[in-house]
Coordinates of N, CA and C in Angstrom, one line a residue:
X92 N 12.9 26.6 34.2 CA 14.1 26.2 33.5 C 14.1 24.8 33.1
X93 N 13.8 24.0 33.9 CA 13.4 22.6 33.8 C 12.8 22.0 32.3
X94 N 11.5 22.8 32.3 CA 10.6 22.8 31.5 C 11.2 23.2 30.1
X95 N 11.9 24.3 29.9 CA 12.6 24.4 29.3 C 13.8 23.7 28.2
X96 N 14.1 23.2 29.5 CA 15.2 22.2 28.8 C 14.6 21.0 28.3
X97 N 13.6 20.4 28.8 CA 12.6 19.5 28.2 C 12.5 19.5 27.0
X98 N 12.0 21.1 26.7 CA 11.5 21.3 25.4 C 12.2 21.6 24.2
X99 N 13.6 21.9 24.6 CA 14.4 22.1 23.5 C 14.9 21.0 23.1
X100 N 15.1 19.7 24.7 CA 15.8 18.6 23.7 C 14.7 17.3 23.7
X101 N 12.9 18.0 23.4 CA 12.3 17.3 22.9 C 12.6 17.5 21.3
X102 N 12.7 19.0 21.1 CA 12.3 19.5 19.9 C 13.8 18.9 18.8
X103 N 15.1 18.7 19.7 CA 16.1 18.1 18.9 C 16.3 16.9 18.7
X104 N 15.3 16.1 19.8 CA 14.9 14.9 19.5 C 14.3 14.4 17.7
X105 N 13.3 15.3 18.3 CA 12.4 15.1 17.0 C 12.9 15.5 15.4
X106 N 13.6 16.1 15.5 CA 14.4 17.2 14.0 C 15.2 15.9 13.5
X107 N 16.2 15.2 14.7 CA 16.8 14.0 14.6 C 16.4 13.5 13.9
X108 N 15.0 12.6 14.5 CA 14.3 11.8 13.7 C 13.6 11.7 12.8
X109 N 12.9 13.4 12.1 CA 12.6 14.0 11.1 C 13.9 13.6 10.1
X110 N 15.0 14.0 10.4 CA 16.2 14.0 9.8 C 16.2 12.4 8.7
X111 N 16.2 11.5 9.8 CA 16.9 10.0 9.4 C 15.2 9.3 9.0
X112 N 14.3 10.2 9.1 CA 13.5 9.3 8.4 C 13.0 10.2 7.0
X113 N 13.7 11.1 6.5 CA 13.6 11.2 5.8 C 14.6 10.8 4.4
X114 N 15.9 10.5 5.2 CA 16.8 9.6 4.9 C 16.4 8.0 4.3
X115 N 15.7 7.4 5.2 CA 15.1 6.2 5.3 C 14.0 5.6 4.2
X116 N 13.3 7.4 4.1 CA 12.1 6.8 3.0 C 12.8 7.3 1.6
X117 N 14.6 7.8 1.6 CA 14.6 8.1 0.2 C 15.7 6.6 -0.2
X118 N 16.1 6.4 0.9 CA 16.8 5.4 0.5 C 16.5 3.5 0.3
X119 N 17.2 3.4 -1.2 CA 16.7 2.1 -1.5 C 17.1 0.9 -1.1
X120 N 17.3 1.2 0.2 CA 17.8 -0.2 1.3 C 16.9 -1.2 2.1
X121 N 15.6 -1.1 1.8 CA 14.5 -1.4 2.6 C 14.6 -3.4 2.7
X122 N 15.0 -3.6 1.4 CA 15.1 -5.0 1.2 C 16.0 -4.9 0.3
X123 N 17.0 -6.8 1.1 CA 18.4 -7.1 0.4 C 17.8 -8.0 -0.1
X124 N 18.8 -8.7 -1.0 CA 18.6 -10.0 -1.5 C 19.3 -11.0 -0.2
X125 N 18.4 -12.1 -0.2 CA 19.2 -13.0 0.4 C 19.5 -14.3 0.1
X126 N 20.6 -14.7 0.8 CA 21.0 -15.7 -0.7 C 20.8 -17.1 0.9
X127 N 19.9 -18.2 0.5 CA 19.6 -18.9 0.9 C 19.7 -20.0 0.5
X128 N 20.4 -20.0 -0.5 CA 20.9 -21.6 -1.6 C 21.5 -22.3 -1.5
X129 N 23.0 -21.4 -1.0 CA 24.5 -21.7 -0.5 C 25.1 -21.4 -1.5
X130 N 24.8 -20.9 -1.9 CA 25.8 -20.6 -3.1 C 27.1 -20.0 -2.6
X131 N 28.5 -20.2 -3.3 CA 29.7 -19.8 -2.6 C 29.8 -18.6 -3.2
X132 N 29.8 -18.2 -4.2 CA 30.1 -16.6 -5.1 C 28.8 -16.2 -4.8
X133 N 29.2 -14.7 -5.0 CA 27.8 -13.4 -4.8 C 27.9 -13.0 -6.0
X134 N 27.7 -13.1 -7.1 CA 27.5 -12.3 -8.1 C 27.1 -10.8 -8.1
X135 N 25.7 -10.8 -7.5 CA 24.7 -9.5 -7.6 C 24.1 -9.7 -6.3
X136 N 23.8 -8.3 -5.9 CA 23.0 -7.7 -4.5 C 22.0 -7.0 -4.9
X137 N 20.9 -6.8 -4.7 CA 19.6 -6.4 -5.0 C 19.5 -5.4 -4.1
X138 N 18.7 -4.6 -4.1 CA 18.2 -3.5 -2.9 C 17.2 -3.0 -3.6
X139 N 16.1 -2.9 -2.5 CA 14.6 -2.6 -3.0 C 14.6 -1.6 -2.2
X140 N 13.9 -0.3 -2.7 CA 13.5 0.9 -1.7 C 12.0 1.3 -1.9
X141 N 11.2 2.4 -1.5 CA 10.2 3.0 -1.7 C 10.2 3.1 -3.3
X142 N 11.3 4.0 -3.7 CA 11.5 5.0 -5.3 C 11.8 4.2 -5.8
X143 N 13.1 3.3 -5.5 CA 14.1 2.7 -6.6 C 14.8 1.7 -6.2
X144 N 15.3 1.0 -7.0 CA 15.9 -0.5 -6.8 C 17.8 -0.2 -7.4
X145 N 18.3 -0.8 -6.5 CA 20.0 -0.9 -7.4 C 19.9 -2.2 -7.2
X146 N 21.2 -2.1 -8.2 CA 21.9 -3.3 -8.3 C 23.4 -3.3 -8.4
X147 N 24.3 -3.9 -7.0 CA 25.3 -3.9 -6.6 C 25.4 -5.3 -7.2
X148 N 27.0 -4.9 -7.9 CA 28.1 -6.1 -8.8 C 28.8 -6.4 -7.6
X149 N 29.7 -7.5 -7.5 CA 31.3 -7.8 -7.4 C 32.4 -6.6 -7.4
X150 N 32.1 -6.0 -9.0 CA 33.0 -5.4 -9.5 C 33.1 -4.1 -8.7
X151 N 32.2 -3.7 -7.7 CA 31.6 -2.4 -7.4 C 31.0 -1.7 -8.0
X152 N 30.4 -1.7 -9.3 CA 29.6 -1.1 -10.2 C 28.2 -0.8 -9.6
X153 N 27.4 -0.3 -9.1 CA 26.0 0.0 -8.7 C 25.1 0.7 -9.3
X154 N 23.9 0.5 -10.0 CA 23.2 0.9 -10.9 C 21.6 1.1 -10.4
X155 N 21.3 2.2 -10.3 CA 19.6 1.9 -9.6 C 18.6 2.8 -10.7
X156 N 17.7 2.4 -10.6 CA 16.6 3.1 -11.6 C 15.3 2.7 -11.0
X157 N 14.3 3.9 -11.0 CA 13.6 4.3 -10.2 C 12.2 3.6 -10.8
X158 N 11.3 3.5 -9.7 CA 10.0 2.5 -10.4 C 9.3 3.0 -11.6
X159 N 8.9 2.7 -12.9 CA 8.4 2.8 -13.8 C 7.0 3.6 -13.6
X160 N 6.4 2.9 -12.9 CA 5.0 3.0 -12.4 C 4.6 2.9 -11.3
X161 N 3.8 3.9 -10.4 CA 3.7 4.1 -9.1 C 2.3 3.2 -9.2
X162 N 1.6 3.0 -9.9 CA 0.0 2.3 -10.0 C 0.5 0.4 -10.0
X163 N 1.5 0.3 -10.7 CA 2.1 -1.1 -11.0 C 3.0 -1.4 -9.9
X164 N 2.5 -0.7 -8.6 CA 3.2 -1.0 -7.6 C 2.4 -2.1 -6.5
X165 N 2.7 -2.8 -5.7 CA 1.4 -3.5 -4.8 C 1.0 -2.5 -4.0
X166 N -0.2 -2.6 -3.5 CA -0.7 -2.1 -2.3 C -0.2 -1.6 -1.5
X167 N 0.7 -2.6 -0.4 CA 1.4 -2.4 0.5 C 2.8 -0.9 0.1
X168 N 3.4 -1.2 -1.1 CA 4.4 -0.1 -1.3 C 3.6 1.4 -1.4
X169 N 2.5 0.9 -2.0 CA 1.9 2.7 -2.3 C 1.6 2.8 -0.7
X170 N 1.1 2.3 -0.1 CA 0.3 2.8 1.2 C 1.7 3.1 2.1
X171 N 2.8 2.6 2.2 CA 4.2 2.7 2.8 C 4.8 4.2 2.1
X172 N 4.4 4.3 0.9 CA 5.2 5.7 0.5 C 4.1 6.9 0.6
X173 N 2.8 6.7 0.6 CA 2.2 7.7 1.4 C 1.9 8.4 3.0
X174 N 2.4 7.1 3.9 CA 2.3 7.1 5.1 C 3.5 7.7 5.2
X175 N 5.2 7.4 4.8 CA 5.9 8.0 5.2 C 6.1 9.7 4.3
X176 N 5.3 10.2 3.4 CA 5.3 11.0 3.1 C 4.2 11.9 4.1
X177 N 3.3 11.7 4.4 CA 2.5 12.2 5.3 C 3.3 12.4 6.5
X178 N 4.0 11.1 7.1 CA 4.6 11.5 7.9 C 5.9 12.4 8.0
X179 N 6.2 12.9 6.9 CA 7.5 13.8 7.0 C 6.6 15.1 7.2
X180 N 5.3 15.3 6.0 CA 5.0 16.4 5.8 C 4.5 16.8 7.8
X181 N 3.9 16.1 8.5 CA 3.7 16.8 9.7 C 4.8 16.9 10.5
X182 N 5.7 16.3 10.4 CA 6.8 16.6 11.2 C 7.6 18.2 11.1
X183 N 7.3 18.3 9.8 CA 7.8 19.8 8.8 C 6.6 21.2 9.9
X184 N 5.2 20.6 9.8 CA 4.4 21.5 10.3 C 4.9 21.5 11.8
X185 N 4.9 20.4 12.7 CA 5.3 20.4 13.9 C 6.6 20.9 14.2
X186 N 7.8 20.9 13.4 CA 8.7 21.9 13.5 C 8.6 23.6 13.8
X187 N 7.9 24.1 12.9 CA 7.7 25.4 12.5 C 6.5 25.7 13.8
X188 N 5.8 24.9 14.2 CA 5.1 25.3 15.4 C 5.2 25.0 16.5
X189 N 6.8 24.1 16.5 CA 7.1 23.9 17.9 C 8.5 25.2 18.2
X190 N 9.1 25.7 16.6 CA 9.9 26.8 16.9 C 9.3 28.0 17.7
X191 N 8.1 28.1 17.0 CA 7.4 29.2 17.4 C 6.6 29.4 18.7
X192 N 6.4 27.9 19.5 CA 6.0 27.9 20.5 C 7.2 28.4 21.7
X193 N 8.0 27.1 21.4 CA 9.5 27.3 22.3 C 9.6 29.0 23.2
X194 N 9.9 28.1 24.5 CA 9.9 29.2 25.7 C 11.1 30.3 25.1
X195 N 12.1 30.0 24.6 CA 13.4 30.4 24.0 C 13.3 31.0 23.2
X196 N 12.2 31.1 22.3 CA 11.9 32.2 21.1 C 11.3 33.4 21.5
X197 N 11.1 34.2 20.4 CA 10.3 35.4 20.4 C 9.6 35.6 19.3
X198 N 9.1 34.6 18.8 CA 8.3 34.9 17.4 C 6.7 35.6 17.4
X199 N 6.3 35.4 18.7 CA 4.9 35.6 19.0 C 5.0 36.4 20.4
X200 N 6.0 36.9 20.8 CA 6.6 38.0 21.7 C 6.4 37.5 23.5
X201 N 6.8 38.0 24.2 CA 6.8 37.3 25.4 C 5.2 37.2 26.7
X202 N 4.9 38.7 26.2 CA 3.6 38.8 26.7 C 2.6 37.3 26.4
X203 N 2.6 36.7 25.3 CA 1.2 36.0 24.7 C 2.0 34.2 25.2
X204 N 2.5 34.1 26.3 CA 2.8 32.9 26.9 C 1.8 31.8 26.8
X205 N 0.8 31.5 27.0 CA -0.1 30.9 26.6 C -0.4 30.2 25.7
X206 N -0.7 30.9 24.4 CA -0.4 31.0 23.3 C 0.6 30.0 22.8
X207 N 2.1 30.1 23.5 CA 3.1 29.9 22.6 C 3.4 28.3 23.1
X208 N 2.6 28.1 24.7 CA 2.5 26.8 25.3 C 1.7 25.9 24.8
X209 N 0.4 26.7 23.9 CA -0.4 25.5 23.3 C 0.0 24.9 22.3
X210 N 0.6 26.2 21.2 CA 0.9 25.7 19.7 C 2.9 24.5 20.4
X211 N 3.5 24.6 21.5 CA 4.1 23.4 21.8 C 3.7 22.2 21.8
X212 N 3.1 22.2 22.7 CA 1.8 21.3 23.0 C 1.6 20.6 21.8
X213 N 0.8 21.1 20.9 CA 0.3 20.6 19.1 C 1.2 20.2 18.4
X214 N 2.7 20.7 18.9 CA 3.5 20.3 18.0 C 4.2 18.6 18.6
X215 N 3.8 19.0 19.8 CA 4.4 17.5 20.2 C 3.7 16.8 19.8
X216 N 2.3 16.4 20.3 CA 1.2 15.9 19.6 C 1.4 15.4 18.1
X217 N 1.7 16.5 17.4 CA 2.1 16.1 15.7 C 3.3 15.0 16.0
X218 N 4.3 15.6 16.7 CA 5.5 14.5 16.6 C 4.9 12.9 16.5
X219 N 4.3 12.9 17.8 CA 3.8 11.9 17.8 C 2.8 11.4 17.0
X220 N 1.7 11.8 16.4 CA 1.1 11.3 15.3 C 1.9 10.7 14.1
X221 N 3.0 11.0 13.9 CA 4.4 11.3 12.7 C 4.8 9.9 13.1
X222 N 5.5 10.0 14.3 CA 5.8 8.5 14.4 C 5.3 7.8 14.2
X223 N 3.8 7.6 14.7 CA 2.8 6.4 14.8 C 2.8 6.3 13.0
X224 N 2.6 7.1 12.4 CA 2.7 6.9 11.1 C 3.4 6.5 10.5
X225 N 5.0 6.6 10.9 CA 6.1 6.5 10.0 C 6.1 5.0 10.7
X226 N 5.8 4.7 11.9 CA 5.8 2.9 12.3 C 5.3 2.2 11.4
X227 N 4.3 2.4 11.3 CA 3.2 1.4 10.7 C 4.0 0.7 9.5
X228 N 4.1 1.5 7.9 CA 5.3 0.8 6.9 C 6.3 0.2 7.4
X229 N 7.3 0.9 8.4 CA 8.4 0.0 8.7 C 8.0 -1.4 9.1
X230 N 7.0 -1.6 10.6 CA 6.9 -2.9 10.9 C 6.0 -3.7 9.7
X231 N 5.3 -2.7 8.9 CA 4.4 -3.8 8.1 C 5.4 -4.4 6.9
X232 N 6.7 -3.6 6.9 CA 7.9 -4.1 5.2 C 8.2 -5.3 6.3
X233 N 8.6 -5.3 7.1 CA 9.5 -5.9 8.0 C 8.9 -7.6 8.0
X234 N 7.0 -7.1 8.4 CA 6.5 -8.7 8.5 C 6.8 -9.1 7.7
X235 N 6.2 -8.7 6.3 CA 6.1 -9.1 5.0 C 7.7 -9.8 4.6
X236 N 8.3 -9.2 5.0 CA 10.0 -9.9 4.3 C 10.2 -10.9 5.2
X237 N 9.7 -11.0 6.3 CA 9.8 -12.0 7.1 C 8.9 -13.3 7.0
X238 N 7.9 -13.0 6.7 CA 6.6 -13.6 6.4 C 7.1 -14.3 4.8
X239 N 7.3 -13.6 3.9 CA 8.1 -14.6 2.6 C 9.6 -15.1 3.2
X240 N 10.4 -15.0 3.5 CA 11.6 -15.9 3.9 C 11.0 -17.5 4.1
X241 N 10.2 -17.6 4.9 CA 10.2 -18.2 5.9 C 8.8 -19.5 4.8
X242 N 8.2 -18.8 3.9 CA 7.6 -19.1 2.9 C 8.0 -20.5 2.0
X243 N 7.8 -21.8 2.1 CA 8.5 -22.6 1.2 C 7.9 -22.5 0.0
X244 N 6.8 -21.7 -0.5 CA 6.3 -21.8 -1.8 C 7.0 -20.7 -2.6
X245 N 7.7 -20.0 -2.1 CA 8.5 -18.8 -2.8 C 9.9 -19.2 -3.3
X246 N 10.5 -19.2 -4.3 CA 11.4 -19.4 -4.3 C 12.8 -18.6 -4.0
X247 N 13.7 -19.4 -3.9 CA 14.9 -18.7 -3.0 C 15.5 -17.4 -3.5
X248 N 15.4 -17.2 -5.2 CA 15.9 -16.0 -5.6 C 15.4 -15.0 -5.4
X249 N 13.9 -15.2 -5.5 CA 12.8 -14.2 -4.8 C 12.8 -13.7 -2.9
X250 N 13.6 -14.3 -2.2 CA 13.5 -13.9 -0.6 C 14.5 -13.0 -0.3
X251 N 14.0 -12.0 0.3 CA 14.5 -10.9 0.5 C 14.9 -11.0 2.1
X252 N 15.5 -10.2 2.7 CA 15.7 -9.7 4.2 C 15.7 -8.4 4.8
X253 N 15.5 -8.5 6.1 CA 15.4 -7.2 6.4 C 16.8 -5.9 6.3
X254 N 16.6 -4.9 5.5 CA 18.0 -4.0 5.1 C 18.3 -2.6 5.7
X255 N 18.9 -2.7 6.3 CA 20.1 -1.4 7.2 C 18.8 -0.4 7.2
X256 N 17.7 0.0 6.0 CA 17.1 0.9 6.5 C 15.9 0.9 7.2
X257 N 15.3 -0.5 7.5 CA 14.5 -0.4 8.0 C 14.9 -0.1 10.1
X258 N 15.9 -0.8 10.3 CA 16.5 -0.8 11.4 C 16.6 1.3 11.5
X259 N 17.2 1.7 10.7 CA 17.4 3.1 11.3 C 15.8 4.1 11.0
X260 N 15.1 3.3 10.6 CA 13.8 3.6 10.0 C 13.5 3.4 11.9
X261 N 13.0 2.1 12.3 CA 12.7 2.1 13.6 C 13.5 3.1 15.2
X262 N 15.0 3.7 14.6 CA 15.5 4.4 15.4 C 14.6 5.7 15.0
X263 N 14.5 6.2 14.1 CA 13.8 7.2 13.9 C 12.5 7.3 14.6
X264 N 11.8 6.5 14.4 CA 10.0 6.0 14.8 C 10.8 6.9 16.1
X265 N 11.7 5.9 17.4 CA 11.8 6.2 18.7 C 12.5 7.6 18.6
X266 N 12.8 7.8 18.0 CA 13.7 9.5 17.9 C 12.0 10.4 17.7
X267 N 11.3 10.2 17.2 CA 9.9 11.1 17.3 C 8.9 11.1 18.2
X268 N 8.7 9.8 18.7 CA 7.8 9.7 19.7 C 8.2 10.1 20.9
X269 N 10.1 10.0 21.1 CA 9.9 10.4 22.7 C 10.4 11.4 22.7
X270 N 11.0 12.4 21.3 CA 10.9 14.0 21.0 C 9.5 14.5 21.4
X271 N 8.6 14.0 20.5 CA 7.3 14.4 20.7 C 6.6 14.1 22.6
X272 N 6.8 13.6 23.6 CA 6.4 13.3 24.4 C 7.1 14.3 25.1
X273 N 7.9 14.6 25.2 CA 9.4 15.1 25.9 C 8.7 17.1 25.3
X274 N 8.3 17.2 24.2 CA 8.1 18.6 23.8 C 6.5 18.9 24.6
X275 N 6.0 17.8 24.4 CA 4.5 18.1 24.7 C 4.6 18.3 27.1
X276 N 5.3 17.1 26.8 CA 5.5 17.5 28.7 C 6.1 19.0 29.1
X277 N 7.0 19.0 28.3 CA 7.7 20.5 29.0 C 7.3 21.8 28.7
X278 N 6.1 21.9 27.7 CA 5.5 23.2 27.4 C 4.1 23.1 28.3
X279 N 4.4 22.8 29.2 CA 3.1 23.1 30.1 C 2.9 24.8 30.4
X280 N 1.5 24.8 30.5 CA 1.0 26.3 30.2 C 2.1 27.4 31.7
X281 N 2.4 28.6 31.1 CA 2.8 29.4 32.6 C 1.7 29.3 33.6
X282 N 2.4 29.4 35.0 CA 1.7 29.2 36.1 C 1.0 28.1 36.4
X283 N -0.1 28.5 37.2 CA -1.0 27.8 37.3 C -2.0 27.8 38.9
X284 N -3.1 26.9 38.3 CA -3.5 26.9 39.5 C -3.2 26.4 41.1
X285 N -3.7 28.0 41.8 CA -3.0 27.5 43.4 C -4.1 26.9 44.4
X286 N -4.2 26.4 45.3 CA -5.0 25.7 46.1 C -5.5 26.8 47.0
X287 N -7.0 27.3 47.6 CA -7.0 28.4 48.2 C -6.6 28.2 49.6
X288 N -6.1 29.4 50.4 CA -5.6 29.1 51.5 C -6.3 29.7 52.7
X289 N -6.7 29.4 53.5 CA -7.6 30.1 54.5 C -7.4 31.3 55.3
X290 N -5.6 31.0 55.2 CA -5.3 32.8 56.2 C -4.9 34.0 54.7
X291 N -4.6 33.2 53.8 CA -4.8 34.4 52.6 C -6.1 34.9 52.2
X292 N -6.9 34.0 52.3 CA -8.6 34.4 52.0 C -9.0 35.2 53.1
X293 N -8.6 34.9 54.5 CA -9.1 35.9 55.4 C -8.7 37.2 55.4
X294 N -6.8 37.5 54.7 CA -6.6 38.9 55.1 C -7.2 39.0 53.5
X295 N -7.5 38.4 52.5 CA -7.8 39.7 50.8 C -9.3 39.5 51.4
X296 N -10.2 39.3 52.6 CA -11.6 40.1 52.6 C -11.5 41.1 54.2
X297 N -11.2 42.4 53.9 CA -11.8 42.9 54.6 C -12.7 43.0 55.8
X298 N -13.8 42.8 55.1 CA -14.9 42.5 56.1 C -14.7 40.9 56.6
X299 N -14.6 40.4 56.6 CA -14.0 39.2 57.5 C -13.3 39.5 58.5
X300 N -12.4 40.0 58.3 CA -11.1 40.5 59.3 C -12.0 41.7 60.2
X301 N -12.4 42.4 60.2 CA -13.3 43.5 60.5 C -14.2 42.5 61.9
X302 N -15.0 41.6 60.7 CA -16.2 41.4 61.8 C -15.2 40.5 62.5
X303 N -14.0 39.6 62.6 CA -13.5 38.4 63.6 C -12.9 39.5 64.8
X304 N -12.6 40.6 64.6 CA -12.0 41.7 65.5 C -12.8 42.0 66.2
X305 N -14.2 42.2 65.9 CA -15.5 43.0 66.6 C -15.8 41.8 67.8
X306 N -15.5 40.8 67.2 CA -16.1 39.5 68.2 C -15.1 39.2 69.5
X307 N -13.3 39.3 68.7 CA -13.2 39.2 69.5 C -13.0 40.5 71.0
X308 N -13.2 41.5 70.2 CA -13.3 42.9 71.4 C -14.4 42.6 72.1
X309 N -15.7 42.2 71.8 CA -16.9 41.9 72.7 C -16.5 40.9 73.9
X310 N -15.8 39.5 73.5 CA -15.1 38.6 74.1 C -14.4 39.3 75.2
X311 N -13.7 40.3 75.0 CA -12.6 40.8 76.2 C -13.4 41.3 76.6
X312 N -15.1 42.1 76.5 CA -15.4 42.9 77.4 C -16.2 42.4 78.3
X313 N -16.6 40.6 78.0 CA -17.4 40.3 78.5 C -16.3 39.3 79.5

C-alpha cells in the first residue's frame, strides 16, 4: 500500500508539473522590460515569451503578436522552444504509461504485474528526463537576462528581467523531477527476492531430512 501511495502522488506530482509547464512555455512572460533610468512614469511594459511578445499601456490596453519568423529568431529561443516542446511531448508519453502501469489500474489486467511495474518505472524515468529538459531553457533565459542587465554596453531600453514565468517555469522543473523520482521508487517490481534459509531448505529436500534421521537413529543405537 506504501508503494502505492508513492505512485499515485508521484504520478500527480508530475501531471502538476506537466500542467504549469505547459502553461509557462505558452505564456509571453519570460522577460519584462526593466526600467533602469529612473524614470518616474511607465508608459509601456514589454513582455517577451517563446511565441509572442505584448505590449502593456498605462491605459490597460494589451496588444501581443506572435513572432514573424521562427528562423529570424537567435539560437538560444529556437533551442528553448524545442527543448520545452520535447519536453511536454514526453511528459504526455510518460503519462499514458505511467496510467497504464499504476498498481490502481486495470489496463493490462492484474495477472501481468511485472509488466505494469516496468512500464512505471519508464514512466518515471521520462518524468525525469522532461525535467532535465524543461531546466536547461529556463536557467539558460534566466543567465542570459541576467548576464545583459548587468551589461554596460547594452543600453537601458534594451535590459530586460527575470518574468513571473520563468519562476513558475522552475516550480514546474521541481514538480517533475521529484514526481518522476517518487513514481519510479514506488513501482518497484511485486515481491521479491528472499534470502535462503537453512531449516526451510532442510524440510523442501526430503532426502536430507531422511538421511539426518538415519544418523541420528544409528547414534541412539550406538
Amino acid at each position: 500500500m506504501a508503494s502505492t501511495g508513492l505512485q499515485l502522488l508521484g504520478l500527480v506530482l508530475a501531471v502538476l508539473g506537466w500542467v504549469f509547464g505547459a502553461l509557462v512555455c505558452a505564456a509571453p512572460l519570460w522577460r519584462v522590460s526593466a526600467f533602469v533610468g529612473g524614470e518616474l512614469v511607465i508608459a509601456q511594459v514589454l513582455w517577451e515569451g517563446l511565441w509572442m511578445n505584448c505590449l502593456s499601456q498605462t491605459t490597460g490596453q494589451i496588444q501581443c503578436k506572435t513572432y514573424d519568423s521562427t528562423l529570424a529568431l537567435p539560437t538560444s529561443a529556437q533551442a528553448a522552444r524545442g527543448l520545452t516542446v520535447l519536453s511536454l511531448l514526453l511528459c504526455l508519453l510518460a503519462l499514458i504509461l505511467g496510467v497504464a502501469g499504476a498498481k490502481c489500474t486495470h489496463c493490462m489486467g492484474d495477472a501481468n504485474q511485472a509488466s505494469k511495474a516496468r512500464l512505471a518505472r519508464i514512466a518515471g524515468v521520462l518524468y525525469l528526463v522532461a525535467g532535465l529538459a524543461y531546466l536547461i531553457p529556463i536557467c539558460w533565459t534566466a543567465y542570459t537576462i541576467i548576464r545583459d542587465f548587468y551589461d554596460p554596453n547594452i543600453a537601458a531600453p534594451l535590459k530586460r528581467e527575470l518574468g513571473p514565468a520563468l519562476y513558475l517555469g522552475w516550480g514546474a522543473c521541481v514538480l517533475l523531477l521529484v514526481g518522476g523520482a517518487l513514481l519510479h521508487v514506488g513501482s518497484s517490481p511485486p515481491g521479491g527476492r528472499t534470502l535462503p534459509v537453512f531449516g526451510g531448505a532442510a524440510k523442501d529436500n526430503p532426502h536430507t531430512g531422511a538421511a539426518g534421521e538415519g544418523k541420528q537413529q544409528e547414534k541412539s543405537f550406538v
